[in-house]
PDB file of C-alpha atoms and ligand atoms in Angstrom:
ATOM      1  CA  MET A   1      62.951  34.606  40.675  1.00 50.00           C
ATOM      2  CA  THR A   2      62.678  36.691  37.545  1.00 63.00           C
ATOM      3  CA  ALA A   3      65.750  38.582  36.374  1.00 77.00           C
ATOM      4  CA  ASN A   4      65.751  42.371  36.495  1.00 90.00           C
ATOM      5  CA  PRO A   5      64.518  43.822  33.245  1.00 96.00           C
ATOM      6  CA  VAL A   6      67.091  45.133  30.778  1.00 97.00           C
ATOM      7  CA  LEU A   7      64.582  47.707  29.537  1.00 98.00           C
ATOM      8  CA  GLU A   8      61.686  49.258  31.357  1.00 97.00           C
ATOM      9  CA  LEU A   9      59.332  51.940  30.092  1.00 97.00           C
ATOM     10  CA  ARG A  10      57.195  53.428  32.810  1.00 97.00           C
ATOM     11  CA  ASN A  11      54.316  55.378  31.399  1.00 97.00           C
ATOM     12  CA  ALA A  12      56.648  56.863  28.780  1.00 97.00           C
ATOM     13  CA  GLY A  13      54.991  59.427  26.549  1.00 97.00           C
ATOM     14  CA  LYS A  14      56.248  61.632  23.740  1.00 97.00           C
ATOM     15  CA  VAL A  15      54.858  64.849  22.384  1.00 97.00           C
ATOM     16  CA  TYR A  16      56.396  66.537  19.313  1.00 95.00           C
ATOM     17  CA  GLY A  17      55.933  70.227  18.505  1.00 92.00           C
ATOM     18  CA  ALA A  18      53.578  72.625  20.254  1.00 90.00           C
ATOM     19  CA  GLY A  19      50.324  74.483  19.721  1.00 90.00           C
ATOM     20  CA  ALA A  20      48.689  73.778  16.374  1.00 90.00           C
ATOM     21  CA  THR A  21      51.490  71.400  15.328  1.00 91.00           C
ATOM     22  CA  LEU A  22      51.462  69.367  18.514  1.00 94.00           C
ATOM     23  CA  VAL A  23      51.529  65.601  17.920  1.00 94.00           C
ATOM     24  CA  THR A  24      51.219  63.065  20.694  1.00 95.00           C
ATOM     25  CA  ALA A  25      53.328  60.303  19.169  1.00 96.00           C
ATOM     26  CA  LEU A  26      53.226  58.084  22.258  1.00 97.00           C
ATOM     27  CA  HIS A  27      50.780  57.999  25.140  1.00 96.00           C
ATOM     28  CA  GLY A  28      52.053  56.671  28.483  1.00 94.00           C
ATOM     29  CA  ALA A  29      53.550  53.356  27.356  1.00 95.00           C
ATOM     30  CA  SER A  30      54.636  50.761  29.865  1.00 96.00           C
ATOM     31  CA  LEU A  31      56.763  47.848  28.834  1.00 96.00           C
ATOM     32  CA  SER A  32      59.361  45.667  30.486  1.00 96.00           C
ATOM     33  CA  ILE A  33      61.816  43.349  28.746  1.00 97.00           C
ATOM     34  CA  ALA A  34      63.818  40.745  30.628  1.00 96.00           C
ATOM     35  CA  PRO A  35      67.171  39.305  29.624  1.00 97.00           C
ATOM     36  CA  GLY A  36      66.633  36.637  26.973  1.00 96.00           C
ATOM     37  CA  GLU A  37      63.397  38.109  25.682  1.00 97.00           C
ATOM     38  CA  LEU A  38      62.680  39.097  22.116  1.00 97.00           C
ATOM     39  CA  VAL A  39      59.662  41.379  21.857  1.00 97.00           C
ATOM     40  CA  ALA A  40      58.181  42.314  18.473  1.00 96.00           C
ATOM     41  CA  VAL A  41      56.386  45.645  18.000  1.00 96.00           C
ATOM     42  CA  ARG A  42      53.724  45.947  15.330  1.00 95.00           C
ATOM     43  CA  GLY A  43      51.395  48.722  14.290  1.00 95.00           C
ATOM     44  CA  ALA A  44      50.396  50.837  11.339  1.00 95.00           C
ATOM     45  CA  SER A  45      52.656  53.500   9.802  1.00 95.00           C
ATOM     46  CA  GLY A  46      52.717  56.546  12.086  1.00 95.00           C
ATOM     47  CA  SER A  47      51.482  54.620  15.122  1.00 96.00           C
ATOM     48  CA  GLY A  48      54.582  55.453  17.214  1.00 97.00           C
ATOM     49  CA  LYS A  49      56.860  52.410  16.808  1.00 96.00           C
ATOM     50  CA  SER A  50      60.050  54.325  15.990  1.00 95.00           C
ATOM     51  CA  THR A  51      59.219  56.843  18.737  1.00 97.00           C
ATOM     52  CA  LEU A  52      59.027  53.974  21.230  1.00 97.00           C
ATOM     53  CA  LEU A  53      62.437  52.703  20.071  1.00 96.00           C
ATOM     54  CA  HIS A  54      63.998  56.160  20.221  1.00 96.00           C
ATOM     55  CA  LEU A  55      62.905  56.557  23.831  1.00 97.00           C
ATOM     56  CA  ALA A  56      64.042  53.010  24.681  1.00 97.00           C
ATOM     57  CA  GLY A  57      67.515  53.741  23.282  1.00 95.00           C
ATOM     58  CA  GLY A  58      67.905  57.115  24.928  1.00 95.00           C
ATOM     59  CA  LEU A  59      68.029  58.876  21.529  1.00 93.00           C
ATOM     60  CA  ASP A  60      65.178  61.071  22.610  1.00 94.00           C
ATOM     61  CA  ALA A  61      63.898  61.929  26.088  1.00 95.00           C
ATOM     62  CA  PRO A  62      60.309  61.133  26.998  1.00 97.00           C
ATOM     63  CA  SER A  63      57.973  64.086  27.558  1.00 97.00           C
ATOM     64  CA  THR A  64      56.383  62.167  30.428  1.00 97.00           C
ATOM     65  CA  GLY A  65      57.238  59.063  32.397  1.00 97.00           C
ATOM     66  CA  ASP A  66      60.581  57.326  32.618  1.00 97.00           C
ATOM     67  CA  VAL A  67      62.848  54.920  30.779  1.00 98.00           C
ATOM     68  CA  LEU A  68      65.233  52.602  32.599  1.00 97.00           C
ATOM     69  CA  VAL A  69      68.037  50.597  30.962  1.00 96.00           C
ATOM     70  CA  GLU A  70      69.644  47.942  33.124  1.00 94.00           C
ATOM     71  CA  GLY A  71      67.858  49.477  36.092  1.00 94.00           C
ATOM     72  CA  ARG A  72      69.185  53.028  35.549  1.00 94.00           C
ATOM     73  CA  SER A  73      66.789  55.819  34.812  1.00 96.00           C
ATOM     74  CA  LEU A  74      68.013  57.613  31.699  1.00 96.00           C
ATOM     75  CA  SER A  75      66.658  60.937  32.951  1.00 94.00           C
ATOM     76  CA  GLY A  76      69.160  60.875  35.795  1.00 91.00           C
ATOM     77  CA  LEU A  77      72.185  60.519  33.516  1.00 95.00           C
ATOM     78  CA  SER A  78      74.401  63.341  32.268  1.00 95.00           C
ATOM     79  CA  ARG A  79      74.851  63.627  28.500  1.00 93.00           C
ATOM     80  CA  LYS A  80      78.204  61.943  28.798  1.00 93.00           C
ATOM     81  CA  GLU A  81      76.879  59.052  30.867  1.00 94.00           C
ATOM     82  CA  LEU A  82      73.992  58.622  28.465  1.00 94.00           C
ATOM     83  CA  ALA A  83      76.338  58.550  25.444  1.00 92.00           C
ATOM     84  CA  ARG A  84      78.457  55.921  27.178  1.00 91.00           C
ATOM     85  CA  LEU A  85      75.465  53.754  28.056  1.00 92.00           C
ATOM     86  CA  ARG A  86      74.238  53.998  24.463  1.00 91.00           C
ATOM     87  CA  ARG A  87      77.635  52.949  23.119  1.00 89.00           C
ATOM     88  CA  ARG A  88      78.154  50.113  25.546  1.00 89.00           C
ATOM     89  CA  SER A  89      74.820  48.644  26.304  1.00 93.00           C
ATOM     90  CA  VAL A  90      72.534  49.526  23.410  1.00 95.00           C
ATOM     91  CA  GLY A  91      72.762  48.242  19.841  1.00 94.00           C
ATOM     92  CA  TYR A  92      70.488  50.205  17.495  1.00 92.00           C
ATOM     93  CA  VAL A  93      69.450  49.384  13.959  1.00 91.00           C
ATOM     94  CA  PHE A  94      67.939  52.574  12.563  1.00 88.00           C
ATOM     95  CA  GLN A  95      65.005  52.530  10.196  1.00 83.00           C
ATOM     96  CA  ASP A  96      67.128  54.625   7.797  1.00 83.00           C
ATOM     97  CA  LEU A  97      70.329  52.716   8.698  1.00 82.00           C
ATOM     98  CA  ASN A  98      72.583  55.739   9.477  1.00 88.00           C
ATOM     99  CA  LEU A  99      75.785  54.233   8.185  1.00 93.00           C
ATOM    100  CA  VAL A 100      78.623  56.761   8.072  1.00 95.00           C
ATOM    101  CA  PRO A 101      79.134  57.349   4.315  1.00 95.00           C
ATOM    102  CA  SER A 102      82.850  58.110   4.583  1.00 96.00           C
ATOM    103  CA  LEU A 103      83.664  54.879   6.409  1.00 97.00           C
ATOM    104  CA  THR A 104      83.884  51.370   4.920  1.00 97.00           C
ATOM    105  CA  ALA A 105      81.619  48.577   6.132  1.00 97.00           C
ATOM    106  CA  ALA A 106      84.289  47.206   8.493  1.00 97.00           C
ATOM    107  CA  GLU A 107      85.018  50.746   9.804  1.00 97.00           C
ATOM    108  CA  ASN A 108      81.331  51.422  10.421  1.00 96.00           C
ATOM    109  CA  ILE A 109      81.046  48.267  12.477  1.00 96.00           C
ATOM    110  CA  ALA A 110      84.295  48.890  14.366  1.00 96.00           C
ATOM    111  CA  LEU A 111      83.362  52.504  15.187  1.00 94.00           C
ATOM    112  CA  PRO A 112      81.268  51.983  18.341  1.00 90.00           C
ATOM    113  CA  ARG A 113      83.897  49.602  19.725  1.00 92.00           C
ATOM    114  CA  GLU A 114      86.682  52.077  19.065  1.00 93.00           C
ATOM    115  CA  LEU A 115      84.710  54.904  20.621  1.00 89.00           C
ATOM    116  CA  ASP A 116      84.373  52.623  23.604  1.00 87.00           C
ATOM    117  CA  GLY A 117      88.141  52.276  23.947  1.00 90.00           C
ATOM    118  CA  ALA A 118      88.813  49.028  22.109  1.00 92.00           C
ATOM    119  CA  ARG A 119      92.142  48.920  20.213  1.00 95.00           C
ATOM    120  CA  ALA A 120      91.760  49.534  16.470  1.00 95.00           C
ATOM    121  CA  ALA A 121      93.129  46.105  15.512  1.00 96.00           C
ATOM    122  CA  GLU A 122      90.831  44.372  17.942  1.00 95.00           C
ATOM    123  CA  ALA A 123      87.791  46.351  16.782  1.00 95.00           C
ATOM    124  CA  ARG A 124      88.623  45.480  13.159  1.00 96.00           C
ATOM    125  CA  THR A 125      88.950  41.756  14.006  1.00 96.00           C
ATOM    126  CA  GLU A 126      85.538  41.880  15.694  1.00 94.00           C
ATOM    127  CA  ALA A 127      84.033  43.770  12.746  1.00 96.00           C
ATOM    128  CA  LEU A 128      85.353  41.190  10.262  1.00 96.00           C
ATOM    129  CA  ALA A 129      83.965  38.359  12.410  1.00 94.00           C
ATOM    130  CA  ALA A 130      80.578  40.086  12.463  1.00 93.00           C
ATOM    131  CA  LEU A 131      80.658  40.472   8.671  1.00 94.00           C
ATOM    132  CA  GLU A 132      81.570  36.825   8.305  1.00 92.00           C
ATOM    133  CA  GLU A 133      78.600  35.881  10.471  1.00 87.00           C
ATOM    134  CA  ILE A 134      76.180  37.732   8.211  1.00 88.00           C
ATOM    135  CA  GLY A 135      77.819  36.377   5.103  1.00 88.00           C
ATOM    136  CA  LEU A 136      79.289  39.688   3.956  1.00 93.00           C
ATOM    137  CA  ARG A 137      83.018  39.319   4.484  1.00 94.00           C
ATOM    138  CA  GLU A 138      83.571  40.441   0.903  1.00 95.00           C
ATOM    139  CA  VAL A 139      82.138  43.960   1.435  1.00 96.00           C
ATOM    140  CA  ALA A 140      84.451  44.759   4.381  1.00 97.00           C
ATOM    141  CA  ASP A 141      86.348  47.456   2.509  1.00 97.00           C
ATOM    142  CA  ARG A 142      83.482  48.904   0.545  1.00 97.00           C
ATOM    143  CA  PHE A 143      81.788  52.213   1.330  1.00 97.00           C
ATOM    144  CA  PRO A 144      78.022  52.311   1.866  1.00 95.00           C
ATOM    145  CA  ASP A 145      77.360  53.753  -1.605  1.00 96.00           C
ATOM    146  CA  GLU A 146      79.203  50.755  -3.095  1.00 96.00           C
ATOM    147  CA  MET A 147      76.816  48.268  -1.425  1.00 95.00           C
ATOM    148  CA  SER A 148      73.265  47.199  -2.221  1.00 92.00           C
ATOM    149  CA  GLY A 149      70.448  48.322   0.119  1.00 88.00           C
ATOM    150  CA  GLY A 150      70.241  44.810   1.637  1.00 89.00           C
ATOM    151  CA  GLN A 151      73.993  44.690   2.193  1.00 92.00           C
ATOM    152  CA  GLN A 152      73.890  48.101   3.909  1.00 93.00           C
ATOM    153  CA  GLN A 153      71.082  46.846   6.096  1.00 90.00           C
ATOM    154  CA  ARG A 154      73.043  43.800   7.194  1.00 92.00           C
ATOM    155  CA  VAL A 155      76.092  45.978   7.937  1.00 94.00           C
ATOM    156  CA  ALA A 156      73.877  48.153  10.148  1.00 93.00           C
ATOM    157  CA  ILE A 157      72.720  45.015  11.949  1.00 92.00           C
ATOM    158  CA  ALA A 158      76.300  43.804  12.460  1.00 92.00           C
ATOM    159  CA  ARG A 159      77.180  47.238  13.891  1.00 93.00           C
ATOM    160  CA  ALA A 160      74.372  46.913  16.419  1.00 93.00           C
ATOM    161  CA  LEU A 161      75.446  43.460  17.501  1.00 90.00           C
ATOM    162  CA  VAL A 162      79.214  43.865  17.990  1.00 90.00           C
ATOM    163  CA  GLY A 163      80.513  44.019  21.522  1.00 86.00           C
ATOM    164  CA  PRO A 164      78.674  43.233  24.725  1.00 85.00           C
ATOM    165  CA  ARG A 165      75.388  45.006  23.960  1.00 91.00           C
ATOM    166  CA  ARG A 166      72.619  43.810  26.268  1.00 95.00           C
ATOM    167  CA  LEU A 167      69.804  45.737  24.669  1.00 97.00           C
ATOM    168  CA  VAL A 168      69.255  45.498  20.933  1.00 96.00           C
ATOM    169  CA  LEU A 169      66.691  47.804  19.317  1.00 97.00           C
ATOM    170  CA  ALA A 170      65.950  47.071  15.706  1.00 95.00           C
ATOM    171  CA  ASP A 171      63.611  49.232  13.614  1.00 95.00           C
ATOM    172  CA  GLU A 172      62.399  47.223  10.614  1.00 92.00           C
ATOM    173  CA  PRO A 173      65.816  45.593  10.165  1.00 90.00           C
ATOM    174  CA  THR A 174      64.673  43.355   7.306  1.00 88.00           C
ATOM    175  CA  GLY A 175      62.864  45.870   5.120  1.00 83.00           C
ATOM    176  CA  ALA A 176      65.360  45.709   2.242  1.00 80.00           C
ATOM    177  CA  LEU A 177      66.052  41.970   2.511  1.00 85.00           C
ATOM    178  CA  ASP A 178      64.646  38.983   0.650  1.00 87.00           C
ATOM    179  CA  SER A 179      62.731  36.590   2.868  1.00 87.00           C
ATOM    180  CA  GLU A 180      65.579  34.107   3.291  1.00 86.00           C
ATOM    181  CA  THR A 181      68.112  36.760   4.278  1.00 86.00           C
ATOM    182  CA  GLY A 182      65.492  38.344   6.517  1.00 88.00           C
ATOM    183  CA  GLU A 183      64.993  35.091   8.361  1.00 89.00           C
ATOM    184  CA  GLY A 184      68.764  34.867   8.811  1.00 86.00           C
ATOM    185  CA  VAL A 185      68.697  38.277  10.544  1.00 87.00           C
ATOM    186  CA  LEU A 186      65.861  37.160  12.805  1.00 91.00           C
ATOM    187  CA  ARG A 187      67.846  34.026  13.657  1.00 89.00           C
ATOM    188  CA  MET A 188      70.799  36.217  14.674  1.00 88.00           C
ATOM    189  CA  LEU A 189      68.634  38.399  16.895  1.00 92.00           C
ATOM    190  CA  ARG A 190      67.087  35.312  18.463  1.00 94.00           C
ATOM    191  CA  ALA A 191      70.545  33.880  19.120  1.00 91.00           C
ATOM    192  CA  ARG A 192      71.645  37.125  20.789  1.00 92.00           C
ATOM    193  CA  CYS A 193      68.572  36.988  23.043  1.00 94.00           C
ATOM    194  CA  ASN A 194      69.189  33.378  23.884  1.00 94.00           C
ATOM    195  CA  ALA A 195      72.665  34.480  25.008  1.00 92.00           C
ATOM    196  CA  GLY A 196      71.045  36.918  27.446  1.00 94.00           C
ATOM    197  CA  ALA A 197      70.304  40.141  25.574  1.00 95.00           C
ATOM    198  CA  ALA A 198      66.921  41.799  25.420  1.00 97.00           C
ATOM    199  CA  CYS A 199      65.645  42.714  21.958  1.00 97.00           C
ATOM    200  CA  LEU A 200      62.885  45.006  20.788  1.00 97.00           C
ATOM    201  CA  LEU A 201      62.102  44.518  17.125  1.00 96.00           C
ATOM    202  CA  VAL A 202      59.799  46.628  14.978  1.00 96.00           C
ATOM    203  CA  THR A 203      58.447  44.554  12.116  1.00 92.00           C
ATOM    204  CA  HIS A 204      55.662  44.665   9.576  1.00 87.00           C
ATOM    205  CA  GLU A 205      56.072  40.983   8.797  1.00 87.00           C
ATOM    206  CA  PRO A 206      53.593  38.873  10.756  1.00 86.00           C
ATOM    207  CA  ARG A 207      55.723  35.785  10.281  1.00 86.00           C
ATOM    208  CA  HIS A 208      58.666  37.441  11.993  1.00 88.00           C
ATOM    209  CA  SER A 209      56.536  37.576  15.127  1.00 89.00           C
ATOM    210  CA  ALA A 210      57.018  33.814  15.353  1.00 90.00           C
ATOM    211  CA  TRP A 211      60.583  34.434  16.483  1.00 93.00           C
ATOM    212  CA  ALA A 212      59.398  36.666  19.332  1.00 95.00           C
ATOM    213  CA  ASP A 213      58.404  35.734  22.889  1.00 95.00           C
ATOM    214  CA  ARG A 214      55.781  38.469  22.853  1.00 95.00           C
ATOM    215  CA  VAL A 215      54.207  40.778  20.349  1.00 95.00           C
ATOM    216  CA  VAL A 216      53.163  44.294  21.314  1.00 96.00           C
ATOM    217  CA  PHE A 217      50.670  46.107  19.132  1.00 95.00           C
ATOM    218  CA  ILE A 218      50.628  49.909  18.946  1.00 96.00           C
ATOM    219  CA  SER A 219      47.777  51.978  17.617  1.00 95.00           C
ATOM    220  CA  ASP A 220      47.756  55.786  17.562  1.00 95.00           C
ATOM    221  CA  GLY A 221      50.565  56.021  20.095  1.00 95.00           C
ATOM    222  CA  ALA A 222      49.112  53.553  22.587  1.00 94.00           C
ATOM    223  CA  ILE A 223      49.981  49.954  23.345  1.00 93.00           C
ATOM    224  CA  VAL A 224      46.651  48.288  22.676  1.00 90.00           C
ATOM    225  CA  ASP A 225      47.420  44.602  22.903  1.00 85.00           C
ATOM    226  CA  GLU A 226      50.065  42.119  23.815  1.00 84.00           C
ATOM    227  CA  THR A 227      50.234  38.467  22.926  1.00 85.00           C
ATOM    228  CA  THR A 228      52.694  35.839  24.059  1.00 76.00           C
ATOM    229  CA  ALA A 229      54.041  33.134  21.808  1.00 64.00           C
ATOM    230  CA  SER A 230      52.076  30.514  23.764  1.00 53.00           C
ATOM    231  CA  ALA A 231      48.775  32.250  23.009  1.00 47.00           C
ATOM    232  CA  PRO A 232      46.728  30.827  20.150  1.00 45.00           C
ATOM    233  CA  VAL A 233      47.843  32.352  16.878  1.00 48.00           C
ATOM    234  CA  ALA A 234      45.464  33.017  14.041  1.00 48.00           C
ATOM    235  CA  VAL A 235      46.195  30.436  11.347  1.00 45.00           C
ATOM    236  CA  ASP A 236      46.262  31.488   7.744  1.00 49.00           C
ATOM    237  CA  LEU A 237      44.244  28.642   6.252  1.00 44.00           C
ATOM    238  CA  GLY A 238      45.217  29.752   2.774  1.00 45.00           C
ATOM    239  CA  ALA A 239      48.829  28.942   3.547  1.00 46.00           C
ATOM    240  CA  LEU A 240      47.937  25.360   4.493  1.00 44.00           C
ATOM    241  CA  THR A 241      46.076  24.413   1.325  1.00 42.00           C
TER     242      THR A 241
HETATM  243  N1  ATP B 301      60.419  64.597  14.900  1.00 64.10           N
HETATM  244  C1  ATP B 301      59.116  64.595  14.802  1.00 64.10           C
HETATM  245  N2  ATP B 301      58.413  65.756  14.810  1.00 64.10           N
HETATM  246  C2  ATP B 301      57.087  65.805  14.706  1.00 64.10           C
HETATM  247  N3  ATP B 301      56.299  64.699  14.593  1.00 64.10           N
HETATM  248  C3  ATP B 301      56.924  63.513  14.565  1.00 64.10           C
HETATM  249  C4  ATP B 301      58.356  63.395  14.661  1.00 64.10           C
HETATM  250  N4  ATP B 301      58.699  62.084  14.607  1.00 64.10           N
HETATM  251  C5  ATP B 301      57.524  61.425  14.483  1.00 64.10           C
HETATM  252  N5  ATP B 301      56.475  62.270  14.462  1.00 64.10           N
HETATM  253  C6  ATP B 301      55.043  61.893  14.408  1.00 64.10           C
HETATM  254  O1  ATP B 301      54.785  60.990  15.458  1.00 64.10           O
HETATM  255  C7  ATP B 301      53.944  59.922  15.033  1.00 64.10           C
HETATM  256  C8  ATP B 301      54.615  58.585  15.260  1.00 64.10           C
HETATM  257  O2  ATP B 301      55.740  58.520  14.406  1.00 64.10           O
HETATM  258  P1  ATP B 301      56.709  57.269  14.345  1.00 64.10           P
HETATM  259  O3  ATP B 301      57.843  57.599  13.474  1.00 64.10           O
HETATM  260  O4  ATP B 301      57.010  56.831  15.731  1.00 64.10           O
HETATM  261  O5  ATP B 301      55.770  56.162  13.669  1.00 64.10           O
HETATM  262  P2  ATP B 301      56.091  54.668  13.143  1.00 64.10           P
HETATM  263  O6  ATP B 301      55.080  53.755  13.785  1.00 64.10           O
HETATM  264  O7  ATP B 301      57.525  54.364  13.364  1.00 64.10           O
HETATM  265  O8  ATP B 301      55.770  54.755  11.594  1.00 64.10           O
HETATM  266  P3  ATP B 301      56.426  53.979  10.337  1.00 64.10           P
HETATM  267  O9  ATP B 301      55.883  52.570  10.337  1.00 64.10           O
HETATM  268  O10 ATP B 301      55.971  54.758   9.133  1.00 64.10           O
HETATM  269  O11 ATP B 301      57.918  54.018  10.491  1.00 64.10           O
HETATM  270  C9  ATP B 301      53.559  60.234  13.594  1.00 64.10           C
HETATM  271  O12 ATP B 301      52.355  60.939  13.587  1.00 64.10           O
HETATM  272  C10 ATP B 301      54.706  61.150  13.112  1.00 64.10           C
HETATM  273  O13 ATP B 301      54.277  61.987  12.129  1.00 64.10           O
HETATM  274 MG1   MG B 302      59.078  53.984  12.074  1.00 64.10          MG
END
């Protein structure tokens, strides 16, 4: 028996603007991610990767089709219910990070937990543990503008992973990181999936796809190909010599 998917996109499409400025960012995309699965999304700039993630996380409503998280259609939820589901079930690493500038690293990480009703002391303890895990305990009390780009990126990742999130959506979470630190982030996402979460990861790095169970390719707003990890992978002969 296969487990119910954590995320399901059913023919989800997205159109921005209207008339002469109309852009079809995503054509009916269908995708299903089971607990424990890490799915990588690749495609050229402007192909619709972030749009796909926005729809998956309920940050934006699809123009057509439907998005289900843990079996619930997002279109049937009130704004309040949707906000609650996003806080509780969805961890999101934004392409532009979105850290709150007036909060320290630890406060940024604790914020979603506190909004969800956790006690402040408990949320702080969790935040410090998350910082420890990513090797950034020392920046706990620094504000975003007192951290490097890579440190901010890891704080954004920690924020997406605290608490019992079952769906983790990460939009280029390693862009500002050196390759070793980037691999560390991938290892964390993989561990979270192995513990039962579903992850959708946008990445430009072909070697990051090795951590994924499947790779989905997007071109001009359409899913054009899907490969599984067991499928033959093109070998870069140059890397072997
Ligand atoms: N808010 C918006 N209003 C109008 N058009 C938009 C909006 N957001 C995205 N688009 C357009 O939709 C298309 C897909 O954009 P999207 O951000 O999903 O691409 P992407 O694959 O994430 O690109 P990148 O790799 O550069 O981050 C692009 O043509 C983009 O210009
Ligand atoms: Mg993008």
